[in-house]
PDB file of C-alpha atoms in Angstrom:
ATOM      1  CA  MET A  87      33.475 -12.793  49.753  1.00 42.00           C
ATOM      2  CA  PRO A  88      31.348 -15.334  48.272  1.00 48.00           C
ATOM      3  CA  LYS A  89      29.528 -14.534  44.888  1.00 53.00           C
ATOM      4  CA  GLY A  90      25.867 -13.509  45.086  1.00 52.00           C
ATOM      5  CA  LYS A  91      23.396 -15.790  43.491  1.00 55.00           C
ATOM      6  CA  ASN A  92      22.063 -15.725  39.899  1.00 63.00           C
ATOM      7  CA  GLN A  93      25.446 -14.193  38.701  1.00 67.00           C
ATOM      8  CA  LYS A  94      25.054 -15.474  35.439  1.00 74.00           C
ATOM      9  CA  LEU A  95      21.971 -13.169  35.008  1.00 87.00           C
ATOM     10  CA  LYS A  96      23.356 -10.016  36.558  1.00 91.00           C
ATOM     11  CA  LEU A  97      25.156  -8.449  33.570  1.00 92.00           C
ATOM     12  CA  MET A  98      22.031  -8.450  31.420  1.00 93.00           C
ATOM     13  CA  THR A  99      19.602  -7.705  34.387  1.00 95.00           C
ATOM     14  CA  LEU A 100      21.714  -4.688  35.214  1.00 95.00           C
ATOM     15  CA  LYS A 101      21.452  -3.549  31.660  1.00 94.00           C
ATOM     16  CA  ASP A 102      17.742  -4.011  31.822  1.00 94.00           C
ATOM     17  CA  ILE A 103      17.265  -2.045  34.887  1.00 96.00           C
ATOM     18  CA  LEU A 104      19.180   0.810  33.270  1.00 96.00           C
ATOM     19  CA  TYR A 105      17.149   0.898  30.152  1.00 94.00           C
ATOM     20  CA  LYS A 106      13.886   0.583  32.167  1.00 94.00           C
ATOM     21  CA  LYS A 107      14.559   2.836  34.988  1.00 95.00           C
ATOM     22  CA  THR A 108      16.638   5.485  33.639  1.00 95.00           C
ATOM     23  CA  ASP A 109      16.799   8.076  30.775  1.00 93.00           C
ATOM     24  CA  LYS A 110      17.998  11.718  30.235  1.00 91.00           C
ATOM     25  CA  GLU A 111      15.659  12.831  33.179  1.00 92.00           C
ATOM     26  CA  HIS A 112      16.138   9.868  35.586  1.00 94.00           C
ATOM     27  CA  SER A 113      19.126   8.122  36.818  1.00 96.00           C
ATOM     28  CA  LEU A 114      19.913   5.592  39.671  1.00 96.00           C
ATOM     29  CA  THR A 115      22.627   5.606  42.489  1.00 96.00           C
ATOM     30  CA  MET A 116      24.923   2.504  43.203  1.00 95.00           C
ATOM     31  CA  GLY A 117      22.585   1.731  46.231  1.00 95.00           C
ATOM     32  CA  GLN A 118      19.508   1.923  44.143  1.00 96.00           C
ATOM     33  CA  LEU A 119      21.081  -0.412  41.505  1.00 96.00           C
ATOM     34  CA  ILE A 120      21.780  -2.977  44.227  1.00 95.00           C
ATOM     35  CA  ASP A 121      18.032  -2.607  45.518  1.00 95.00           C
ATOM     36  CA  GLU A 122      16.760  -3.059  42.054  1.00 95.00           C
ATOM     37  CA  LEU A 123      19.080  -6.160  41.452  1.00 94.00           C
ATOM     38  CA  GLU A 124      17.711  -7.622  45.008  1.00 93.00           C
ATOM     39  CA  LYS A 125      14.117  -7.098  43.801  1.00 93.00           C
ATOM     40  CA  ARG A 126      14.947  -9.633  40.948  1.00 92.00           C
ATOM     41  CA  ASP A 127      16.522 -12.139  43.427  1.00 90.00           C
ATOM     42  CA  ILE A 128      20.171 -11.210  42.421  1.00 92.00           C
ATOM     43  CA  SER A 129      22.486 -10.203  45.229  1.00 88.00           C
ATOM     44  CA  ALA A 130      25.649  -7.926  44.401  1.00 88.00           C
ATOM     45  CA  GLU A 131      28.443  -6.084  45.912  1.00 89.00           C
ATOM     46  CA  ARG A 132      29.453  -2.732  44.710  1.00 92.00           C
ATOM     47  CA  LYS A 133      32.835  -3.968  43.371  1.00 92.00           C
ATOM     48  CA  SER A 134      31.077  -6.578  41.170  1.00 92.00           C
ATOM     49  CA  ILE A 135      28.932  -3.868  39.714  1.00 93.00           C
ATOM     50  CA  TYR A 136      31.903  -1.688  38.898  1.00 93.00           C
ATOM     51  CA  ASP A 137      33.318  -4.544  36.901  1.00 93.00           C
ATOM     52  CA  ASP A 138      29.979  -4.959  35.162  1.00 93.00           C
ATOM     53  CA  PHE A 139      30.115  -1.366  34.019  1.00 94.00           C
ATOM     54  CA  LYS A 140      33.935  -2.162  32.713  1.00 94.00           C
ATOM     55  CA  THR A 141      32.155  -4.788  30.712  1.00 94.00           C
ATOM     56  CA  PHE A 142      29.681  -2.267  29.506  1.00 94.00           C
ATOM     57  CA  ASP A 143      32.782  -0.140  28.286  1.00 93.00           C
ATOM     58  CA  ASP A 144      33.952  -3.136  26.349  1.00 93.00           C
ATOM     59  CA  LEU A 145      30.534  -3.936  24.877  1.00 91.00           C
ATOM     60  CA  LYS A 146      30.302  -0.257  24.031  1.00 92.00           C
ATOM     61  CA  ILE A 147      26.935  -0.038  25.891  1.00 91.00           C
ATOM     62  CA  PRO A 148      26.407   3.716  26.175  1.00 91.00           C
ATOM     63  CA  TYR A 149      25.770   4.397  29.963  1.00 94.00           C
ATOM     64  CA  LYS A 150      26.308   7.703  31.652  1.00 94.00           C
ATOM     65  CA  LYS A 151      28.098   8.246  34.928  1.00 94.00           C
ATOM     66  CA  VAL A 152      27.597  11.576  36.787  1.00 95.00           C
ATOM     67  CA  LYS A 153      28.957  12.351  40.025  1.00 93.00           C
ATOM     68  CA  LYS A 154      26.935  14.772  42.143  1.00 92.00           C
ATOM     69  CA  GLY A 155      28.240  15.563  45.705  1.00 90.00           C
ATOM     70  CA  LYS A 156      29.017  12.206  47.384  1.00 89.00           C
ATOM     71  CA  GLU A 157      26.862  10.230  45.146  1.00 93.00           C
ATOM     72  CA  THR A 158      27.440   8.824  41.565  1.00 95.00           C
ATOM     73  CA  PHE A 159      24.256   8.598  39.231  1.00 96.00           C
ATOM     74  CA  TYR A 160      24.029   5.898  36.519  1.00 96.00           C
ATOM     75  CA  SER A 161      21.735   6.048  33.377  1.00 96.00           C
ATOM     76  CA  ILE A 162      21.237   5.077  29.844  1.00 94.00           C
ATOM     77  CA  GLU A 163      20.121   8.061  27.790  1.00 91.00           C
ATOM     78  CA  GLU A 164      20.914   6.791  24.263  1.00 89.00           C
ATOM     79  CA  ARG A 165      18.630   4.453  22.540  1.00 89.00           C
ATOM     80  CA  GLU A 166      17.773   3.405  19.118  1.00 88.00           C
ATOM     81  CA  PHE A 167      14.819   5.723  18.958  1.00 90.00           C
ATOM     82  CA  GLU A 168      14.402   9.227  20.188  1.00 90.00           C
ATOM     83  CA  LEU A 169      11.501   9.790  22.383  1.00 88.00           C
ATOM     84  CA  SER A 170       9.998  12.196  19.724  1.00 87.00           C
ATOM     85  CA  GLU A 171      10.543   9.534  16.927  1.00 90.00           C
ATOM     86  CA  LEU A 172       8.429   6.986  19.140  1.00 90.00           C
ATOM     87  CA  LYS A 173       5.784   9.608  19.610  1.00 88.00           C
ATOM     88  CA  LEU A 174       5.545  10.046  15.716  1.00 85.00           C
ATOM     89  CA  LEU A 175       5.262   6.226  15.470  1.00 88.00           C
ATOM     90  CA  VAL A 176       2.480   6.031  18.002  1.00 86.00           C
ATOM     91  CA  ASP A 177       0.724   8.859  16.184  1.00 81.00           C
ATOM     92  CA  ALA A 178       0.904   7.261  12.915  1.00 81.00           C
ATOM     93  CA  VAL A 179      -0.164   3.818  14.360  1.00 82.00           C
ATOM     94  CA  GLN A 180      -3.202   5.187  16.033  1.00 79.00           C
ATOM     95  CA  ALA A 181      -4.219   7.336  13.028  1.00 74.00           C
ATOM     96  CA  SER A 182      -3.678   4.380  10.513  1.00 76.00           C
ATOM     97  CA  LYS A 183      -7.198   3.100   9.245  1.00 74.00           C
ATOM     98  CA  PHE A 184      -5.789  -0.342   8.112  1.00 76.00           C
ATOM     99  CA  ILE A 185      -4.611  -1.490  11.584  1.00 78.00           C
ATOM    100  CA  THR A 186      -7.541  -2.847  13.981  1.00 79.00           C
ATOM    101  CA  GLU A 187      -7.807  -1.345  17.432  1.00 78.00           C
ATOM    102  CA  LYS A 188      -6.270  -4.716  18.847  1.00 81.00           C
ATOM    103  CA  GLN A 189      -3.387  -4.480  16.556  1.00 83.00           C
ATOM    104  CA  SER A 190      -2.802  -0.884  17.358  1.00 82.00           C
ATOM    105  CA  GLY A 191      -2.747  -1.794  21.161  1.00 84.00           C
ATOM    106  CA  GLU A 192      -0.014  -4.528  20.437  1.00 87.00           C
ATOM    107  CA  PHE A 193       2.126  -2.433  18.251  1.00 87.00           C
ATOM    108  CA  ILE A 194       2.124   0.492  20.639  1.00 87.00           C
ATOM    109  CA  GLY A 195       2.925  -2.011  23.512  1.00 88.00           C
ATOM    110  CA  LYS A 196       6.038  -3.010  21.541  1.00 91.00           C
ATOM    111  CA  LEU A 197       7.037   0.548  20.936  1.00 91.00           C
ATOM    112  CA  GLU A 198       6.649   1.307  24.450  1.00 90.00           C
ATOM    113  CA  GLY A 199       9.514  -1.512  25.280  1.00 90.00           C
ATOM    114  CA  LEU A 200      11.967   0.659  23.344  1.00 91.00           C
ATOM    115  CA  CYS A 201      11.921   3.543  26.012  1.00 91.00           C
ATOM    116  CA  SER A 202      12.152   4.000  29.819  1.00 92.00           C
ATOM    117  CA  GLU A 203       9.138   3.330  32.039  1.00 91.00           C
ATOM    118  CA  HIS A 204       9.031   7.150  32.600  1.00 90.00           C
ATOM    119  CA  GLU A 205       8.971   7.944  28.928  1.00 89.00           C
ATOM    120  CA  LYS A 206       6.263   5.205  28.281  1.00 86.00           C
ATOM    121  CA  LYS A 207       3.786   7.430  30.096  1.00 83.00           C
ATOM    122  CA  GLN A 208       4.231   9.969  27.359  1.00 83.00           C
ATOM    123  CA  LEU A 209       3.595   7.378  24.595  1.00 80.00           C
ATOM    124  CA  GLN A 210       0.176   6.560  26.199  1.00 72.00           C
ATOM    125  CA  ARG A 211      -1.916   9.339  23.991  1.00 62.00           C
ATOM    126  CA  GLN A 212      -4.824   9.489  22.099  1.00 51.00           C
ATOM    127  CA  VAL A 213      -4.440  10.983  18.542  1.00 51.00           C
ATOM    128  CA  TYR A 214      -7.827  12.329  17.194  1.00 48.00           C
ATOM    129  CA  VAL A 215      -8.028  12.206  13.423  1.00 46.00           C
ATOM    130  CA  SER A 216     -11.166  13.771  11.711  1.00 44.00           C
ATOM    131  CA  GLY A 217     -13.265  11.066  10.121  1.00 46.00           C
ATOM    132  CA  ARG A 218     -10.924   8.035  11.278  1.00 50.00           C
ATOM    133  CA  VAL A 219     -12.490   4.646  10.744  1.00 50.00           C
ATOM    134  CA  LYS A 220     -10.401   1.755  12.216  1.00 54.00           C
ATOM    135  CA  ASN A 221     -10.289  -1.356  10.307  1.00 57.00           C
ATOM    136  CA  LYS A 222     -12.707  -3.868  11.450  1.00 58.00           C
ATOM    137  CA  SER A 223     -11.747  -6.751   9.293  1.00 59.00           C
ATOM    138  CA  GLU A 224     -10.204  -9.994  10.794  1.00 63.00           C
ATOM    139  CA  ASN A 225      -7.448  -9.860   7.983  1.00 71.00           C
ATOM    140  CA  ASN A 226      -3.904  -9.581   9.072  1.00 80.00           C
ATOM    141  CA  VAL A 227      -2.536  -6.512   6.880  1.00 83.00           C
ATOM    142  CA  PHE A 228       1.009  -7.112   8.615  1.00 83.00           C
ATOM    143  CA  LYS A 229       1.372 -10.678   7.430  1.00 89.00           C
ATOM    144  CA  ALA A 230      -0.207  -9.924   3.978  1.00 90.00           C
ATOM    145  CA  VAL A 231       2.225  -7.108   3.446  1.00 89.00           C
ATOM    146  CA  ASP A 232       5.161  -9.527   4.242  1.00 91.00           C
ATOM    147  CA  VAL A 233       4.025 -12.274   1.840  1.00 93.00           C
ATOM    148  CA  ILE A 234       3.604  -9.400  -0.814  1.00 93.00           C
ATOM    149  CA  HIS A 235       7.131  -8.091  -0.297  1.00 92.00           C
ATOM    150  CA  ASN A 236       8.398 -11.688  -0.253  1.00 93.00           C
ATOM    151  CA  ALA A 237       6.623 -12.494  -3.536  1.00 95.00           C
ATOM    152  CA  ILE A 238       8.091  -9.413  -5.159  1.00 93.00           C
ATOM    153  CA  ASN A 239      11.816 -10.187  -4.079  1.00 93.00           C
ATOM    154  CA  GLU A 240      11.425 -13.696  -5.068  1.00 95.00           C
ATOM    155  CA  ASN A 241       9.559 -12.748  -8.421  1.00 95.00           C
ATOM    156  CA  ARG A 242       6.511 -14.908  -7.804  1.00 96.00           C
ATOM    157  CA  GLN A 243       2.834 -14.411  -8.203  1.00 97.00           C
ATOM    158  CA  ILE A 244       0.334 -14.509  -5.242  1.00 97.00           C
ATOM    159  CA  ARG A 245      -3.116 -15.774  -4.416  1.00 97.00           C
ATOM    160  CA  PHE A 246      -5.888 -14.549  -2.290  1.00 96.00           C
ATOM    161  CA  LYS A 247      -9.623 -13.983  -1.876  1.00 95.00           C
ATOM    162  CA  TYR A 248     -11.003 -10.154  -2.022  1.00 93.00           C
ATOM    163  CA  GLN A 249     -13.746  -8.864   0.126  1.00 91.00           C
ATOM    164  CA  GLN A 250     -16.274  -6.040  -0.071  1.00 86.00           C
ATOM    165  CA  TRP A 251     -18.814  -4.306   2.105  1.00 81.00           C
ATOM    166  CA  ASN A 252     -22.373  -5.401   1.608  1.00 77.00           C
ATOM    167  CA  ALA A 253     -25.523  -3.482   2.548  1.00 72.00           C
ATOM    168  CA  LYS A 254     -25.725  -5.248   6.065  1.00 76.00           C
ATOM    169  CA  GLY A 255     -22.408  -3.654   7.024  1.00 74.00           C
ATOM    170  CA  GLU A 256     -20.708  -7.075   6.610  1.00 80.00           C
ATOM    171  CA  LEU A 257     -17.662  -8.087   4.753  1.00 82.00           C
ATOM    172  CA  GLU A 258     -18.373 -10.747   2.083  1.00 89.00           C
ATOM    173  CA  TYR A 259     -16.178 -12.241  -0.788  1.00 92.00           C
ATOM    174  CA  LYS A 260     -16.114 -11.087  -4.284  1.00 90.00           C
ATOM    175  CA  ASN A 261     -16.099 -13.197  -7.113  1.00 88.00           C
ATOM    176  CA  GLU A 262     -18.095 -15.804  -5.194  1.00 89.00           C
ATOM    177  CA  GLY A 263     -15.020 -16.467  -3.041  1.00 92.00           C
ATOM    178  CA  ARG A 264     -12.788 -17.683  -5.804  1.00 93.00           C
ATOM    179  CA  LEU A 265      -9.137 -17.060  -5.709  1.00 95.00           C
ATOM    180  CA  TYR A 266      -7.520 -14.103  -7.322  1.00 95.00           C
ATOM    181  CA  LYS A 267      -3.940 -14.623  -8.921  1.00 96.00           C
ATOM    182  CA  VAL A 268      -1.993 -11.871  -9.835  1.00 96.00           C
ATOM    183  CA  SER A 269       1.677 -10.598 -10.185  1.00 96.00           C
ATOM    184  CA  PRO A 270       2.584  -8.109  -7.437  1.00 95.00           C
ATOM    185  CA  TRP A 271       4.915  -5.155  -8.613  1.00 92.00           C
ATOM    186  CA  ALA A 272       4.657  -2.566  -5.850  1.00 88.00           C
ATOM    187  CA  LEU A 273       2.922  -1.590  -2.649  1.00 87.00           C
ATOM    188  CA  THR A 274       1.797   1.977  -1.860  1.00 83.00           C
ATOM    189  CA  TYR A 275       0.212   3.766   0.965  1.00 79.00           C
ATOM    190  CA  ASP A 276      -2.496   6.370   0.148  1.00 74.00           C
ATOM    191  CA  ASN A 277      -5.295   7.813   2.047  1.00 69.00           C
ATOM    192  CA  SER A 278      -4.512   5.716   5.300  1.00 72.00           C
ATOM    193  CA  TYR A 279      -4.639   2.458   3.485  1.00 78.00           C
ATOM    194  CA  TYR A 280      -2.124   0.159   1.803  1.00 84.00           C
ATOM    195  CA  TYR A 281      -2.536  -0.875  -1.688  1.00 87.00           C
ATOM    196  CA  LEU A 282      -0.994  -3.419  -3.970  1.00 92.00           C
ATOM    197  CA  ILE A 283      -0.222  -2.524  -7.488  1.00 90.00           C
ATOM    198  CA  ALA A 284      -0.282  -5.581  -9.545  1.00 93.00           C
ATOM    199  CA  TYR A 285      -0.407  -7.244 -13.149  1.00 93.00           C
ATOM    200  CA  ASP A 286      -3.563  -8.990 -13.837  1.00 93.00           C
ATOM    201  CA  GLU A 287      -2.931 -11.614 -16.673  1.00 93.00           C
ATOM    202  CA  ALA A 288      -6.744 -12.338 -17.344  1.00 89.00           C
ATOM    203  CA  ALA A 289      -7.427  -8.367 -17.896  1.00 89.00           C
ATOM    204  CA  ASP A 290      -4.086  -7.974 -19.211  1.00 90.00           C
ATOM    205  CA  ARG A 291      -3.558  -4.557 -17.327  1.00 86.00           C
ATOM    206  CA  ILE A 292      -2.375  -3.091 -14.118  1.00 86.00           C
ATOM    207  CA  LYS A 293      -4.919  -3.261 -11.262  1.00 88.00           C
ATOM    208  CA  TYR A 294      -4.728  -2.323  -7.769  1.00 86.00           C
ATOM    209  CA  TYR A 295      -6.112  -4.039  -4.608  1.00 92.00           C
ATOM    210  CA  ARG A 296      -6.755  -2.710  -1.003  1.00 88.00           C
ATOM    211  CA  VAL A 297      -4.374  -4.821   1.156  1.00 90.00           C
ATOM    212  CA  ASP A 298      -6.850  -5.002   4.227  1.00 88.00           C
ATOM    213  CA  LYS A 299      -9.504  -6.327   1.898  1.00 90.00           C
ATOM    214  CA  MET A 300      -7.227  -9.115   0.776  1.00 93.00           C
ATOM    215  CA  SER A 301      -7.886 -12.374   2.583  1.00 93.00           C
ATOM    216  CA  GLY A 302      -5.621 -15.337   2.934  1.00 94.00           C
ATOM    217  CA  VAL A 303      -2.825 -13.890   1.006  1.00 95.00           C
ATOM    218  CA  MET A 304      -0.274 -16.637  -0.053  1.00 95.00           C
ATOM    219  CA  GLY A 305       2.705 -16.963  -2.320  1.00 95.00           C
ATOM    220  CA  SER A 306       2.622 -19.146  -5.496  1.00 94.00           C
ATOM    221  CA  ASP A 307       5.355 -20.952  -7.305  1.00 94.00           C
ATOM    222  CA  GLU A 308       4.264 -19.388 -10.566  1.00 96.00           C
ATOM    223  CA  ARG A 309       6.667 -16.720 -11.918  1.00 96.00           C
ATOM    224  CA  ARG A 310       5.588 -13.187 -12.088  1.00 95.00           C
ATOM    225  CA  LEU A 311       4.075 -11.893 -15.332  1.00 95.00           C
ATOM    226  CA  GLY A 312       3.603  -8.210 -16.490  1.00 91.00           C
ATOM    227  CA  LYS A 313       7.282  -7.196 -16.821  1.00 89.00           C
ATOM    228  CA  GLU A 314       6.588  -5.123 -19.961  1.00 87.00           C
ATOM    229  CA  CYS A 315       3.742  -3.316 -18.307  1.00 84.00           C
ATOM    230  CA  PHE A 316       6.034  -2.006 -15.461  1.00 85.00           C
ATOM    231  CA  LYS A 317       9.280  -1.764 -17.590  1.00 80.00           C
ATOM    232  CA  ASN A 318       8.855   2.115 -17.320  1.00 76.00           C
ATOM    233  CA  PHE A 319       6.382   2.145 -14.540  1.00 75.00           C
ATOM    234  CA  ASN A 320       6.854   5.245 -12.252  1.00 70.00           C
ATOM    235  CA  LEU A 321       4.868   4.518  -8.909  1.00 67.00           C
ATOM    236  CA  ALA A 322       4.526   8.404  -7.865  1.00 63.00           C
ATOM    237  CA  GLU A 323       3.659   9.288 -11.320  1.00 61.00           C
ATOM    238  CA  TYR A 324       1.033   6.499 -11.389  1.00 63.00           C
ATOM    239  CA  MET A 325      -0.336   7.653  -8.193  1.00 59.00           C
ATOM    240  CA  ASN A 326      -0.331  11.494  -8.850  1.00 55.00           C
ATOM    241  CA  LYS A 327      -1.399  11.280 -12.527  1.00 48.00           C
ATOM    242  CA  SER A 328      -3.043   8.253 -13.346  1.00 51.00           C
ATOM    243  CA  ASN A 329      -5.722   7.867 -10.625  1.00 58.00           C
ATOM    244  CA  PHE A 330      -7.205  10.095  -7.976  1.00 60.00           C
ATOM    245  CA  ASN A 331      -7.866   8.919  -4.506  1.00 53.00           C
ATOM    246  CA  MET A 332      -7.001   5.245  -6.022  1.00 53.00           C
ATOM    247  CA  PHE A 333      -9.784   5.631  -8.548  1.00 55.00           C
ATOM    248  CA  GLU A 334      -8.404   5.310 -12.142  1.00 61.00           C
ATOM    249  CA  GLY A 335      -8.828   7.712 -14.676  1.00 61.00           C
ATOM    250  CA  LYS A 336      -7.476   8.744 -18.386  1.00 72.00           C
ATOM    251  CA  ARG A 337      -4.487  10.598 -17.715  1.00 74.00           C
ATOM    252  CA  GLY A 338      -3.926  14.159 -19.262  1.00 80.00           C
ATOM    253  CA  GLY A 339      -3.266  17.744 -18.682  1.00 88.00           C
ATOM    254  CA  VAL A 340      -5.972  19.651 -17.070  1.00 91.00           C
ATOM    255  CA  VAL A 341      -5.981  23.746 -16.994  1.00 95.00           C
ATOM    256  CA  LEU A 342      -7.894  25.350 -14.142  1.00 95.00           C
ATOM    257  CA  LYS A 343      -8.412  28.897 -13.202  1.00 95.00           C
ATOM    258  CA  ILE A 344      -8.567  29.262  -9.424  1.00 93.00           C
ATOM    259  CA  LYS A 345      -8.706  31.715  -6.748  1.00 92.00           C
ATOM    260  CA  LYS A 346      -5.110  32.797  -5.901  1.00 87.00           C
ATOM    261  CA  GLU A 347      -5.236  31.622  -2.365  1.00 88.00           C
ATOM    262  CA  LEU A 348      -5.915  28.014  -3.382  1.00 91.00           C
ATOM    263  CA  ILE A 349      -2.357  27.571  -5.185  1.00 89.00           C
ATOM    264  CA  GLY A 350      -0.970  25.966  -1.973  1.00 88.00           C
ATOM    265  CA  VAL A 351      -3.688  23.345  -2.019  1.00 87.00           C
ATOM    266  CA  PHE A 352      -2.755  21.841  -5.426  1.00 88.00           C
ATOM    267  CA  TYR A 353       1.039  22.247  -4.549  1.00 85.00           C
ATOM    268  CA  ASP A 354       0.323  20.093  -1.564  1.00 77.00           C
ATOM    269  CA  ARG A 355      -1.626  17.493  -3.356  1.00 80.00           C
ATOM    270  CA  PHE A 356       0.049  17.108  -6.740  1.00 80.00           C
ATOM    271  CA  GLY A 357       3.586  18.319  -5.819  1.00 79.00           C
ATOM    272  CA  LYS A 358       5.007  21.844  -6.486  1.00 82.00           C
ATOM    273  CA  ASP A 359       7.076  20.668  -9.452  1.00 83.00           C
ATOM    274  CA  SER A 360       4.046  19.093 -11.143  1.00 84.00           C
ATOM    275  CA  VAL A 361       1.938  22.298 -11.135  1.00 89.00           C
ATOM    276  CA  SER A 362       2.677  24.897 -13.570  1.00 91.00           C
ATOM    277  CA  VAL A 363       1.483  28.588 -13.129  1.00 92.00           C
ATOM    278  CA  ILE A 364       0.429  29.694 -16.707  1.00 94.00           C
ATOM    279  CA  SER A 365      -0.656  33.260 -15.539  1.00 92.00           C
ATOM    280  CA  SER A 366      -1.583  35.139 -12.409  1.00 89.00           C
ATOM    281  CA  ASP A 367      -3.186  38.279 -11.416  1.00 89.00           C
ATOM    282  CA  ASP A 368      -4.170  39.895  -7.922  1.00 87.00           C
ATOM    283  CA  ASN A 369      -7.199  37.548  -7.672  1.00 89.00           C
ATOM    284  CA  SER A 370      -6.591  34.373  -9.617  1.00 91.00           C
ATOM    285  CA  SER A 371      -4.081  32.076 -11.100  1.00 92.00           C
ATOM    286  CA  THR A 372      -4.360  29.724 -14.130  1.00 95.00           C
ATOM    287  CA  ILE A 373      -2.648  26.469 -13.524  1.00 93.00           C
ATOM    288  CA  ARG A 374      -1.809  23.288 -15.393  1.00 93.00           C
ATOM    289  CA  PHE A 375      -0.998  19.816 -14.195  1.00 90.00           C
ATOM    290  CA  GLU A 376      -1.595  16.092 -15.088  1.00 86.00           C
ATOM    291  CA  VAL A 377      -4.222  13.893 -13.506  1.00 85.00           C
ATOM    292  CA  GLY A 378      -6.161  10.843 -14.067  1.00 80.00           C
ATOM    293  CA  LEU A 379      -9.358  12.529 -14.981  1.00 84.00           C
ATOM    294  CA  ASN A 380     -12.363  10.961 -13.105  1.00 84.00           C
ATOM    295  CA  GLU A 381     -15.534  11.998 -11.073  1.00 86.00           C
ATOM    296  CA  GLN A 382     -13.631  11.567  -7.942  1.00 84.00           C
ATOM    297  CA  PHE A 383     -11.255  14.551  -9.086  1.00 87.00           C
ATOM    298  CA  LEU A 384     -14.104  16.584 -10.187  1.00 89.00           C
ATOM    299  CA  GLY A 385     -15.816  16.171  -6.818  1.00 88.00           C
ATOM    300  CA  TRP A 386     -12.758  17.368  -5.159  1.00 88.00           C
ATOM    301  CA  ILE A 387     -12.552  20.609  -7.230  1.00 90.00           C
ATOM    302  CA  PHE A 388     -16.214  21.213  -6.834  1.00 90.00           C
ATOM    303  CA  ALA A 389     -15.640  21.365  -3.034  1.00 89.00           C
ATOM    304  CA  LEU A 390     -12.987  23.628  -3.195  1.00 90.00           C
ATOM    305  CA  LYS A 391     -15.139  26.230  -5.021  1.00 83.00           C
ATOM    306  CA  ASP A 392     -13.664  29.372  -7.047  1.00 87.00           C
ATOM    307  CA  VAL A 393     -12.290  26.797  -9.611  1.00 92.00           C
ATOM    308  CA  GLU A 394     -13.065  26.975 -13.143  1.00 94.00           C
ATOM    309  CA  ILE A 395     -12.032  24.206 -15.542  1.00 94.00           C
ATOM    310  CA  VAL A 396     -10.531  25.852 -18.580  1.00 95.00           C
ATOM    311  CA  SER A 397      -9.441  22.708 -20.580  1.00 93.00           C
ATOM    312  CA  PRO A 398      -9.637  20.041 -21.906  1.00 92.00           C
ATOM    313  CA  GLU A 399     -13.177  20.053 -23.376  1.00 94.00           C
ATOM    314  CA  SER A 400     -13.667  16.301 -22.240  1.00 91.00           C
ATOM    315  CA  ALA A 401     -13.157  17.583 -18.568  1.00 91.00           C
ATOM    316  CA  LYS A 402     -15.728  20.110 -18.986  1.00 94.00           C
ATOM    317  CA  LYS A 403     -18.196  17.680 -20.508  1.00 93.00           C
ATOM    318  CA  MET A 404     -17.809  15.255 -17.790  1.00 92.00           C
ATOM    319  CA  ALA A 405     -18.402  18.013 -15.078  1.00 92.00           C
ATOM    320  CA  ARG A 406     -21.442  19.184 -16.969  1.00 93.00           C
ATOM    321  CA  GLU A 407     -22.884  15.484 -16.983  1.00 93.00           C
ATOM    322  CA  MET A 408     -21.913  14.734 -13.409  1.00 91.00           C
ATOM    323  CA  LEU A 409     -23.661  17.972 -12.135  1.00 91.00           C
ATOM    324  CA  GLU A 410     -26.929  17.426 -14.378  1.00 93.00           C
ATOM    325  CA  ARG A 411     -27.214  13.897 -13.156  1.00 92.00           C
ATOM    326  CA  GLU A 412     -26.681  15.121  -9.493  1.00 89.00           C
ATOM    327  CA  LEU A 413     -29.252  18.050  -9.993  1.00 89.00           C
ATOM    328  CA  GLY A 414     -31.699  15.430 -11.397  1.00 90.00           C
ATOM    329  CA  LYS A 415     -32.121  13.665  -7.964  1.00 90.00           C
ATOM    330  CA  TYR A 416     -33.324  16.785  -6.457  1.00 90.00           C
TER     331      TYR A 416
END
């Protein structure tokens, strides 16, 4: 019997058919496999496909063979990602503010290629996130993150232009479009955005920048600076204690008296191990933790209600001044 045409493509095409057409809930018979190969202009006999499955065994391709009555069904159930994991990734992409609508569609399209055609329909879902605003800038965050990681690994500085929104709702360059030059030391993800933590030589201090507002990020041949500043740097501590919602503030201990039901809110925000309960009764708890004290933090606790600042005095003073200033507007 002569060999069918396109035999060199048959093995990989057979694997592709199984990956796209089968999963835990769907399988194909030998006849259906032959039909699918014919649709791709590849003719094959049963014996040659049996030989292909032997090659699959040698290559450890995890196909499954189940006999039901007179028919044998073939499928590939195991993949690098479980469907539940892909759904989680799709949800994360759709909810991320730093990814544009176009980038989201392209990213999810690639994720769909990791499952069967039947499962792909389950990935075409819409996640609704309260207050979600998708990034509208043309900056390529994926490329910027890659350049930053490479610079960190190679111990090099980076250059970029930084943008801000104007009153017309347009992005414009800060610093009259001049290049920023910093030494990157860490990337962090906070409040649905990527932030670069870097050393600024001119200011001689640690600064952070929102990556989706960094334009034209490029590596530099200059060596990184700021090693001493980052010698004992703890990113988790910096995020939780030295700033609040990416606004810097003077770090220090704060003691609050809160309604007892609110304790979980503080555990979730600052970490259970970082919040100490000093005392507690049937109605309230007095807690202590460290935070970067700023007006964003105070605004957050004002919104919670049933929260009283016990100490330090500087926090009380800042709260009074903030409230008096706001009341003066009305």
